[in-house]
């Protein structure tokens, strides 16, 4: 049990404060749900993770590849390129002499190389989503170096196109179980981006993550992104081993970073 814990790897979120409340970053062998209102930076964080999982081992990363399953058409190649440039810039800043000595270091530290190692699936219906998740095991068997699977968002088509709520719950439970098994079997992180909806509780409407209470048991960790004034915050709502905690973060031109007073230019997230 101890050796299993020690063998678990983390994927850097881009923000030290965010990594801290997550115990070092997004954990491999686990399913992490990230939810929040539109414009809070869910897709930005998803793209950041798809880039950061590729940071070479000699620079403190996993040197892996990413699967990005896009159900909403939110993934932007130009933004991914920009975030890759920011990641490379940070590597060169923190390791100014190492990249020349690393094998094929110059070639790997190019935005094009980072984008080439994101396997992108565009999903247009819940049937396609089910099919792709069922195909993942075969795909991962053929692509051993994948260390993260991101679904953006896991709920979109099931909220739009599914009328039978009981059947929807059963289908989603089956998919979540499959994703948990894949995370453990292939030592990778599964990240499920989720939308929010309103729920009538104690005489008032409150924001809650989509798909209801039955879905809330389908992940290992849950991170809720929210606004506090003009600042973005992340709240660790669920974890089997970490305390409830919150941390500020920022979305900059370079990607997700710490929310500190700096010269980093902030970007508006649509």
PDB file of C-alpha atoms in Angstrom:
ATOM      1  CA  UNK A   1       0.000   0.000   0.000  1.00  0.00           C
ATOM      2  CA  UNK A   2       2.827   2.383   0.907  1.00  0.00           C
ATOM      3  CA  UNK A   3       4.780   1.569  -2.247  1.00  0.00           C
ATOM      4  CA  UNK A   4       1.633   2.209  -4.307  1.00  0.00           C
ATOM      5  CA  UNK A   5       1.274   5.652  -2.724  1.00  0.00           C
ATOM      6  CA  UNK A   6       4.935   6.422  -3.342  1.00  0.00           C
ATOM      7  CA  UNK A   7       4.666   5.356  -6.989  1.00  0.00           C
ATOM      8  CA  UNK A   8       1.842   7.790  -7.712  1.00  0.00           C
ATOM      9  CA  UNK A   9       2.819  10.723  -9.871  1.00  0.00           C
ATOM     10  CA  UNK A  10       1.432  14.254 -10.013  1.00  0.00           C
ATOM     11  CA  UNK A  11       0.842  16.547 -12.969  1.00  0.00           C
ATOM     12  CA  UNK A  12       1.728  20.190 -12.420  1.00  0.00           C
ATOM     13  CA  UNK A  13      -1.262  22.537 -12.808  1.00  0.00           C
ATOM     14  CA  UNK A  14       0.931  25.570 -13.505  1.00  0.00           C
ATOM     15  CA  UNK A  15       0.071  27.132 -10.132  1.00  0.00           C
ATOM     16  CA  UNK A  16       2.105  26.267  -7.024  1.00  0.00           C
ATOM     17  CA  UNK A  17      -0.825  27.264  -4.777  1.00  0.00           C
ATOM     18  CA  UNK A  18      -3.178  24.989  -6.700  1.00  0.00           C
ATOM     19  CA  UNK A  19      -0.631  22.156  -6.641  1.00  0.00           C
ATOM     20  CA  UNK A  20      -0.330  22.602  -2.891  1.00  0.00           C
ATOM     21  CA  UNK A  21      -4.018  22.008  -2.078  1.00  0.00           C
ATOM     22  CA  UNK A  22      -3.977  19.008  -4.449  1.00  0.00           C
ATOM     23  CA  UNK A  23      -1.045  17.397  -2.646  1.00  0.00           C
ATOM     24  CA  UNK A  24       1.406  18.162  -5.453  1.00  0.00           C
ATOM     25  CA  UNK A  25      -0.840  18.418  -8.508  1.00  0.00           C
ATOM     26  CA  UNK A  26      -3.350  16.246 -10.361  1.00  0.00           C
ATOM     27  CA  UNK A  27      -2.756  12.658  -9.260  1.00  0.00           C
ATOM     28  CA  UNK A  28      -2.243   9.737 -11.590  1.00  0.00           C
ATOM     29  CA  UNK A  29      -4.295   6.587 -10.909  1.00  0.00           C
ATOM     30  CA  UNK A  30      -7.235   8.784  -9.878  1.00  0.00           C
ATOM     31  CA  UNK A  31     -10.273  10.499 -11.437  1.00  0.00           C
ATOM     32  CA  UNK A  32     -10.481  14.231 -10.721  1.00  0.00           C
ATOM     33  CA  UNK A  33     -13.592  16.262 -11.482  1.00  0.00           C
ATOM     34  CA  UNK A  34     -13.144  19.996 -12.099  1.00  0.00           C
ATOM     35  CA  UNK A  35     -16.309  22.087 -12.226  1.00  0.00           C
ATOM     36  CA  UNK A  36     -17.227  25.735 -12.364  1.00  0.00           C
ATOM     37  CA  UNK A  37     -19.208  28.485 -14.064  1.00  0.00           C
ATOM     38  CA  UNK A  38     -18.547  29.479 -17.697  1.00  0.00           C
ATOM     39  CA  UNK A  39     -15.484  31.685 -18.101  1.00  0.00           C
ATOM     40  CA  UNK A  40     -13.778  30.564 -14.883  1.00  0.00           C
ATOM     41  CA  UNK A  41     -10.994  28.739 -16.735  1.00  0.00           C
ATOM     42  CA  UNK A  42     -11.939  25.030 -16.833  1.00  0.00           C
ATOM     43  CA  UNK A  43     -10.815  24.523 -20.423  1.00  0.00           C
ATOM     44  CA  UNK A  44      -7.726  26.662 -19.806  1.00  0.00           C
ATOM     45  CA  UNK A  45      -6.756  24.318 -16.974  1.00  0.00           C
ATOM     46  CA  UNK A  46      -7.534  21.290 -19.125  1.00  0.00           C
ATOM     47  CA  UNK A  47      -5.243  22.513 -21.904  1.00  0.00           C
ATOM     48  CA  UNK A  48      -2.577  23.437 -19.340  1.00  0.00           C
ATOM     49  CA  UNK A  49      -2.614  19.865 -17.990  1.00  0.00           C
ATOM     50  CA  UNK A  50      -2.402  18.435 -21.521  1.00  0.00           C
ATOM     51  CA  UNK A  51       0.759  20.503 -22.019  1.00  0.00           C
ATOM     52  CA  UNK A  52       2.311  20.068 -18.565  1.00  0.00           C
ATOM     53  CA  UNK A  53       2.023  16.274 -18.579  1.00  0.00           C
ATOM     54  CA  UNK A  54       4.590  16.381 -21.391  1.00  0.00           C
ATOM     55  CA  UNK A  55       7.286  18.233 -19.420  1.00  0.00           C
ATOM     56  CA  UNK A  56      10.353  15.966 -19.746  1.00  0.00           C
ATOM     57  CA  UNK A  57      11.373  13.890 -16.729  1.00  0.00           C
ATOM     58  CA  UNK A  58      14.706  15.707 -16.431  1.00  0.00           C
ATOM     59  CA  UNK A  59      12.772  18.934 -15.820  1.00  0.00           C
ATOM     60  CA  UNK A  60      10.535  17.450 -13.141  1.00  0.00           C
ATOM     61  CA  UNK A  61       7.664  16.311 -15.364  1.00  0.00           C
ATOM     62  CA  UNK A  62       6.255  12.946 -16.429  1.00  0.00           C
ATOM     63  CA  UNK A  63       7.358  13.080 -20.072  1.00  0.00           C
ATOM     64  CA  UNK A  64       3.974  11.671 -21.062  1.00  0.00           C
ATOM     65  CA  UNK A  65       1.302  12.327 -23.664  1.00  0.00           C
ATOM     66  CA  UNK A  66      -2.320  13.457 -23.407  1.00  0.00           C
ATOM     67  CA  UNK A  67      -5.735  12.412 -24.692  1.00  0.00           C
ATOM     68  CA  UNK A  68      -8.149  15.339 -25.004  1.00  0.00           C
ATOM     69  CA  UNK A  69     -11.816  14.437 -25.592  1.00  0.00           C
ATOM     70  CA  UNK A  70     -13.639  17.621 -26.604  1.00  0.00           C
ATOM     71  CA  UNK A  71     -17.440  17.451 -26.444  1.00  0.00           C
ATOM     72  CA  UNK A  72     -18.140  21.187 -26.751  1.00  0.00           C
ATOM     73  CA  UNK A  73     -15.625  22.407 -29.349  1.00  0.00           C
ATOM     74  CA  UNK A  74     -13.830  24.434 -26.654  1.00  0.00           C
ATOM     75  CA  UNK A  75     -10.284  23.285 -27.423  1.00  0.00           C
ATOM     76  CA  UNK A  76      -8.344  25.992 -29.263  1.00  0.00           C
ATOM     77  CA  UNK A  77      -5.120  25.061 -31.064  1.00  0.00           C
ATOM     78  CA  UNK A  78      -3.882  28.660 -30.952  1.00  0.00           C
ATOM     79  CA  UNK A  79      -4.362  28.768 -27.183  1.00  0.00           C
ATOM     80  CA  UNK A  80      -2.676  25.384 -26.718  1.00  0.00           C
ATOM     81  CA  UNK A  81       0.289  26.696 -28.757  1.00  0.00           C
ATOM     82  CA  UNK A  82       0.426  29.789 -26.550  1.00  0.00           C
ATOM     83  CA  UNK A  83       0.353  27.711 -23.344  1.00  0.00           C
ATOM     84  CA  UNK A  84       3.070  25.422 -24.741  1.00  0.00           C
ATOM     85  CA  UNK A  85       5.220  28.495 -25.404  1.00  0.00           C
ATOM     86  CA  UNK A  86       4.662  29.595 -21.795  1.00  0.00           C
ATOM     87  CA  UNK A  87       5.624  26.148 -20.500  1.00  0.00           C
ATOM     88  CA  UNK A  88       8.822  26.104 -22.585  1.00  0.00           C
ATOM     89  CA  UNK A  89       9.651  29.623 -21.442  1.00  0.00           C
ATOM     90  CA  UNK A  90       9.399  28.518 -17.807  1.00  0.00           C
ATOM     91  CA  UNK A  91      11.578  25.454 -18.421  1.00  0.00           C
ATOM     92  CA  UNK A  92      14.287  27.556 -20.031  1.00  0.00           C
ATOM     93  CA  UNK A  93      14.074  30.052 -17.179  1.00  0.00           C
ATOM     94  CA  UNK A  94      14.354  27.442 -14.404  1.00  0.00           C
ATOM     95  CA  UNK A  95      16.806  25.149 -16.231  1.00  0.00           C
ATOM     96  CA  UNK A  96      18.917  27.584 -18.308  1.00  0.00           C
ATOM     97  CA  UNK A  97      21.769  25.153 -18.958  1.00  0.00           C
ATOM     98  CA  UNK A  98      20.138  21.730 -18.866  1.00  0.00           C
ATOM     99  CA  UNK A  99      18.245  21.736 -22.155  1.00  0.00           C
ATOM    100  CA  UNK A 100      21.402  21.761 -24.253  1.00  0.00           C
ATOM    101  CA  UNK A 101      22.625  18.575 -22.584  1.00  0.00           C
ATOM    102  CA  UNK A 102      19.353  16.666 -22.588  1.00  0.00           C
ATOM    103  CA  UNK A 103      18.897  14.151 -25.428  1.00  0.00           C
ATOM    104  CA  UNK A 104      17.000  15.786 -28.294  1.00  0.00           C
ATOM    105  CA  UNK A 105      16.335  18.647 -25.901  1.00  0.00           C
ATOM    106  CA  UNK A 106      16.156  21.346 -28.534  1.00  0.00           C
ATOM    107  CA  UNK A 107      13.706  19.352 -30.646  1.00  0.00           C
ATOM    108  CA  UNK A 108      11.368  18.458 -27.783  1.00  0.00           C
ATOM    109  CA  UNK A 109      11.195  21.995 -26.421  1.00  0.00           C
ATOM    110  CA  UNK A 110       9.157  23.318 -29.320  1.00  0.00           C
ATOM    111  CA  UNK A 111       5.434  24.141 -29.194  1.00  0.00           C
ATOM    112  CA  UNK A 112       4.829  21.958 -32.254  1.00  0.00           C
ATOM    113  CA  UNK A 113       6.225  18.926 -30.391  1.00  0.00           C
ATOM    114  CA  UNK A 114       3.863  19.547 -27.462  1.00  0.00           C
ATOM    115  CA  UNK A 115       0.824  19.872 -29.744  1.00  0.00           C
ATOM    116  CA  UNK A 116       1.796  16.709 -31.634  1.00  0.00           C
ATOM    117  CA  UNK A 117       1.589  14.707 -28.400  1.00  0.00           C
ATOM    118  CA  UNK A 118      -2.025  15.667 -27.658  1.00  0.00           C
ATOM    119  CA  UNK A 119      -4.363  13.022 -29.106  1.00  0.00           C
ATOM    120  CA  UNK A 120      -7.519  14.995 -29.867  1.00  0.00           C
ATOM    121  CA  UNK A 121     -11.028  13.517 -30.204  1.00  0.00           C
ATOM    122  CA  UNK A 122     -13.946  15.766 -31.191  1.00  0.00           C
ATOM    123  CA  UNK A 123     -17.228  14.341 -29.888  1.00  0.00           C
ATOM    124  CA  UNK A 124     -20.604  15.432 -31.289  1.00  0.00           C
ATOM    125  CA  UNK A 125     -23.085  13.201 -29.415  1.00  0.00           C
ATOM    126  CA  UNK A 126     -23.396  11.098 -26.278  1.00  0.00           C
ATOM    127  CA  UNK A 127     -23.235   7.921 -28.404  1.00  0.00           C
ATOM    128  CA  UNK A 128     -19.865   9.045 -29.781  1.00  0.00           C
ATOM    129  CA  UNK A 129     -18.712   9.813 -26.248  1.00  0.00           C
ATOM    130  CA  UNK A 130     -19.669   6.332 -25.053  1.00  0.00           C
ATOM    131  CA  UNK A 131     -17.936   4.777 -28.070  1.00  0.00           C
ATOM    132  CA  UNK A 132     -14.697   6.705 -27.547  1.00  0.00           C
ATOM    133  CA  UNK A 133     -14.539   5.874 -23.823  1.00  0.00           C
ATOM    134  CA  UNK A 134     -15.119   2.194 -24.672  1.00  0.00           C
ATOM    135  CA  UNK A 135     -12.323   2.449 -27.283  1.00  0.00           C
ATOM    136  CA  UNK A 136      -9.880   4.022 -24.830  1.00  0.00           C
ATOM    137  CA  UNK A 137      -8.537   0.761 -23.437  1.00  0.00           C
ATOM    138  CA  UNK A 138      -7.436  -0.411 -26.888  1.00  0.00           C
ATOM    139  CA  UNK A 139      -6.008   3.036 -27.652  1.00  0.00           C
ATOM    140  CA  UNK A 140      -4.045   3.163 -24.378  1.00  0.00           C
ATOM    141  CA  UNK A 141      -2.708  -0.340 -24.994  1.00  0.00           C
ATOM    142  CA  UNK A 142      -1.266   0.963 -28.267  1.00  0.00           C
ATOM    143  CA  UNK A 143      -0.087   4.310 -26.823  1.00  0.00           C
ATOM    144  CA  UNK A 144       1.663   3.352 -23.597  1.00  0.00           C
ATOM    145  CA  UNK A 145       2.995   6.823 -22.829  1.00  0.00           C
ATOM    146  CA  UNK A 146      -0.378   8.522 -22.279  1.00  0.00           C
ATOM    147  CA  UNK A 147      -0.450   9.908 -18.734  1.00  0.00           C
ATOM    148  CA  UNK A 148      -3.650  11.970 -18.769  1.00  0.00           C
ATOM    149  CA  UNK A 149      -7.145  11.694 -20.270  1.00  0.00           C
ATOM    150  CA  UNK A 150      -9.193  14.909 -20.236  1.00  0.00           C
ATOM    151  CA  UNK A 151     -12.913  15.031 -21.065  1.00  0.00           C
ATOM    152  CA  UNK A 152     -14.180  18.576 -21.718  1.00  0.00           C
ATOM    153  CA  UNK A 153     -16.913  18.397 -20.678  1.00  0.00           C
ATOM    154  CA  UNK A 154     -18.129  15.043 -19.455  1.00  0.00           C
ATOM    155  CA  UNK A 155     -21.719  16.270 -19.021  1.00  0.00           C
ATOM    156  CA  UNK A 156     -22.506  18.354 -22.131  1.00  0.00           C
ATOM    157  CA  UNK A 157     -24.199  15.794 -24.410  1.00  0.00           C
ATOM    158  CA  UNK A 158     -25.828  13.898 -21.551  1.00  0.00           C
ATOM    159  CA  UNK A 159     -27.556  17.087 -20.414  1.00  0.00           C
ATOM    160  CA  UNK A 160     -28.544  18.116 -23.938  1.00  0.00           C
ATOM    161  CA  UNK A 161     -29.701  14.873 -25.540  1.00  0.00           C
ATOM    162  CA  UNK A 162     -30.654  12.397 -22.820  1.00  0.00           C
ATOM    163  CA  UNK A 163     -34.291  12.234 -21.707  1.00  0.00           C
ATOM    164  CA  UNK A 164     -34.338   9.025 -19.651  1.00  0.00           C
ATOM    165  CA  UNK A 165     -32.777  10.096 -16.344  1.00  0.00           C
ATOM    166  CA  UNK A 166     -32.569   6.588 -14.846  1.00  0.00           C
ATOM    167  CA  UNK A 167     -30.847   5.234 -17.950  1.00  0.00           C
ATOM    168  CA  UNK A 168     -28.534   8.253 -18.014  1.00  0.00           C
ATOM    169  CA  UNK A 169     -27.480   7.552 -14.432  1.00  0.00           C
ATOM    170  CA  UNK A 170     -26.744   3.885 -15.227  1.00  0.00           C
ATOM    171  CA  UNK A 171     -24.765   4.747 -18.373  1.00  0.00           C
ATOM    172  CA  UNK A 172     -22.705   7.427 -16.612  1.00  0.00           C
ATOM    173  CA  UNK A 173     -22.004   5.106 -13.673  1.00  0.00           C
ATOM    174  CA  UNK A 174     -20.704   2.504 -16.098  1.00  0.00           C
ATOM    175  CA  UNK A 175     -18.497   5.057 -17.875  1.00  0.00           C
ATOM    176  CA  UNK A 176     -17.092   6.409 -14.610  1.00  0.00           C
ATOM    177  CA  UNK A 177     -16.271   2.902 -13.417  1.00  0.00           C
ATOM    178  CA  UNK A 178     -14.476   2.197 -16.688  1.00  0.00           C
ATOM    179  CA  UNK A 179     -12.483   5.446 -16.411  1.00  0.00           C
ATOM    180  CA  UNK A 180     -11.466   4.631 -12.824  1.00  0.00           C
ATOM    181  CA  UNK A 181     -10.226   1.204 -13.928  1.00  0.00           C
ATOM    182  CA  UNK A 182      -8.255   2.740 -16.813  1.00  0.00           C
ATOM    183  CA  UNK A 183      -6.661   5.314 -14.492  1.00  0.00           C
ATOM    184  CA  UNK A 184      -5.383   2.574 -12.193  1.00  0.00           C
ATOM    185  CA  UNK A 185      -4.445   0.046 -14.875  1.00  0.00           C
ATOM    186  CA  UNK A 186      -2.440   2.493 -17.010  1.00  0.00           C
ATOM    187  CA  UNK A 187      -1.109   4.735 -14.213  1.00  0.00           C
ATOM    188  CA  UNK A 188      -2.684   7.871 -15.653  1.00  0.00           C
ATOM    189  CA  UNK A 189      -4.840  10.757 -14.486  1.00  0.00           C
ATOM    190  CA  UNK A 190      -8.416  11.142 -15.678  1.00  0.00           C
ATOM    191  CA  UNK A 191      -9.743  14.709 -15.531  1.00  0.00           C
ATOM    192  CA  UNK A 192     -13.457  15.323 -16.043  1.00  0.00           C
ATOM    193  CA  UNK A 193     -14.446  18.928 -16.656  1.00  0.00           C
ATOM    194  CA  UNK A 194     -18.016  19.604 -15.591  1.00  0.00           C
ATOM    195  CA  UNK A 195     -20.611  22.315 -15.998  1.00  0.00           C
ATOM    196  CA  UNK A 196     -22.761  23.809 -13.269  1.00  0.00           C
ATOM    197  CA  UNK A 197     -26.511  23.983 -12.926  1.00  0.00           C
ATOM    198  CA  UNK A 198     -28.971  25.397 -10.381  1.00  0.00           C
ATOM    199  CA  UNK A 199     -30.542  23.383  -7.577  1.00  0.00           C
ATOM    200  CA  UNK A 200     -33.408  24.463  -5.344  1.00  0.00           C
ATOM    201  CA  UNK A 201     -32.277  23.910  -1.743  1.00  0.00           C
ATOM    202  CA  UNK A 202     -33.679  25.285   1.502  1.00  0.00           C
ATOM    203  CA  UNK A 203     -35.913  27.840  -0.196  1.00  0.00           C
ATOM    204  CA  UNK A 204     -33.367  29.228  -2.662  1.00  0.00           C
ATOM    205  CA  UNK A 205     -31.569  28.365  -5.893  1.00  0.00           C
ATOM    206  CA  UNK A 206     -27.923  27.402  -5.530  1.00  0.00           C
ATOM    207  CA  UNK A 207     -25.219  26.513  -8.049  1.00  0.00           C
ATOM    208  CA  UNK A 208     -24.241  22.849  -8.096  1.00  0.00           C
ATOM    209  CA  UNK A 209     -22.242  20.644 -10.450  1.00  0.00           C
ATOM    210  CA  UNK A 210     -24.250  19.105 -13.274  1.00  0.00           C
ATOM    211  CA  UNK A 211     -25.810  15.611 -13.332  1.00  0.00           C
ATOM    212  CA  UNK A 212     -26.902  15.618  -9.710  1.00  0.00           C
ATOM    213  CA  UNK A 213     -25.983  13.735  -6.570  1.00  0.00           C
ATOM    214  CA  UNK A 214     -25.721  10.329  -8.261  1.00  0.00           C
ATOM    215  CA  UNK A 215     -22.761  11.562 -10.316  1.00  0.00           C
ATOM    216  CA  UNK A 216     -20.979  13.025  -7.286  1.00  0.00           C
ATOM    217  CA  UNK A 217     -19.647   9.569  -6.299  1.00  0.00           C
ATOM    218  CA  UNK A 218     -18.081   8.973  -9.707  1.00  0.00           C
ATOM    219  CA  UNK A 219     -14.749  10.677  -9.029  1.00  0.00           C
ATOM    220  CA  UNK A 220     -11.908  10.397  -6.530  1.00  0.00           C
ATOM    221  CA  UNK A 221     -11.321  14.137  -6.166  1.00  0.00           C
ATOM    222  CA  UNK A 222     -13.485  17.169  -6.867  1.00  0.00           C
ATOM    223  CA  UNK A 223     -12.171  20.676  -7.503  1.00  0.00           C
ATOM    224  CA  UNK A 224     -14.643  23.558  -7.804  1.00  0.00           C
ATOM    225  CA  UNK A 225     -13.524  26.761  -9.532  1.00  0.00           C
ATOM    226  CA  UNK A 226     -15.297  29.974  -8.537  1.00  0.00           C
ATOM    227  CA  UNK A 227     -15.071  33.755  -8.507  1.00  0.00           C
ATOM    228  CA  UNK A 228     -14.347  35.747  -5.356  1.00  0.00           C
ATOM    229  CA  UNK A 229     -14.752  39.335  -6.483  1.00  0.00           C
ATOM    230  CA  UNK A 230     -12.485  39.630  -9.515  1.00  0.00           C
ATOM    231  CA  UNK A 231     -10.239  36.782  -8.389  1.00  0.00           C
ATOM    232  CA  UNK A 232     -10.345  33.149  -9.451  1.00  0.00           C
ATOM    233  CA  UNK A 233     -10.269  30.526  -6.695  1.00  0.00           C
ATOM    234  CA  UNK A 234     -10.166  26.737  -6.586  1.00  0.00           C
ATOM    235  CA  UNK A 235     -11.871  24.806  -3.776  1.00  0.00           C
ATOM    236  CA  UNK A 236     -10.959  21.186  -3.071  1.00  0.00           C
ATOM    237  CA  UNK A 237     -14.394  19.850  -2.199  1.00  0.00           C
ATOM    238  CA  UNK A 238     -13.632  16.123  -2.110  1.00  0.00           C
ATOM    239  CA  UNK A 239     -10.528  13.985  -1.593  1.00  0.00           C
ATOM    240  CA  UNK A 240      -9.918  10.673   0.164  1.00  0.00           C
ATOM    241  CA  UNK A 241      -6.612  11.846   1.665  1.00  0.00           C
ATOM    242  CA  UNK A 242      -6.456  15.661   1.570  1.00  0.00           C
ATOM    243  CA  UNK A 243      -8.227  18.284   3.693  1.00  0.00           C
ATOM    244  CA  UNK A 244     -10.807  20.668   2.276  1.00  0.00           C
ATOM    245  CA  UNK A 245      -8.904  23.764   1.127  1.00  0.00           C
ATOM    246  CA  UNK A 246      -9.007  26.669  -1.315  1.00  0.00           C
ATOM    247  CA  UNK A 247      -6.376  28.594  -3.249  1.00  0.00           C
ATOM    248  CA  UNK A 248      -6.320  31.540  -5.647  1.00  0.00           C
ATOM    249  CA  UNK A 249      -5.061  31.113  -9.202  1.00  0.00           C
ATOM    250  CA  UNK A 250      -4.798  33.228 -12.330  1.00  0.00           C
ATOM    251  CA  UNK A 251      -5.232  32.678 -16.063  1.00  0.00           C
ATOM    252  CA  UNK A 252      -2.455  34.546 -17.847  1.00  0.00           C
ATOM    253  CA  UNK A 253      -1.181  34.727 -21.406  1.00  0.00           C
ATOM    254  CA  UNK A 254       1.241  31.919 -20.497  1.00  0.00           C
ATOM    255  CA  UNK A 255      -1.531  29.790 -18.998  1.00  0.00           C
ATOM    256  CA  UNK A 256      -2.644  28.904 -15.454  1.00  0.00           C
ATOM    257  CA  UNK A 257      -0.325  30.483 -12.882  1.00  0.00           C
ATOM    258  CA  UNK A 258      -0.259  31.704  -9.282  1.00  0.00           C
ATOM    259  CA  UNK A 259      -2.468  34.699  -8.510  1.00  0.00           C
ATOM    260  CA  UNK A 260       0.268  37.061  -7.363  1.00  0.00           C
ATOM    261  CA  UNK A 261       1.164  40.651  -8.117  1.00  0.00           C
ATOM    262  CA  UNK A 262       3.311  40.261 -11.185  1.00  0.00           C
ATOM    263  CA  UNK A 263       3.827  41.602 -14.655  1.00  0.00           C
ATOM    264  CA  UNK A 264       1.963  38.670 -16.169  1.00  0.00           C
ATOM    265  CA  UNK A 265      -0.824  39.918 -18.388  1.00  0.00           C
ATOM    266  CA  UNK A 266      -4.236  38.438 -17.561  1.00  0.00           C
ATOM    267  CA  UNK A 267      -6.450  37.173 -20.356  1.00  0.00           C
ATOM    268  CA  UNK A 268     -10.199  37.186 -20.656  1.00  0.00           C
ATOM    269  CA  UNK A 269     -11.600  33.650 -20.803  1.00  0.00           C
ATOM    270  CA  UNK A 270     -14.667  33.130 -22.958  1.00  0.00           C
TER     271      UNK A 270
END
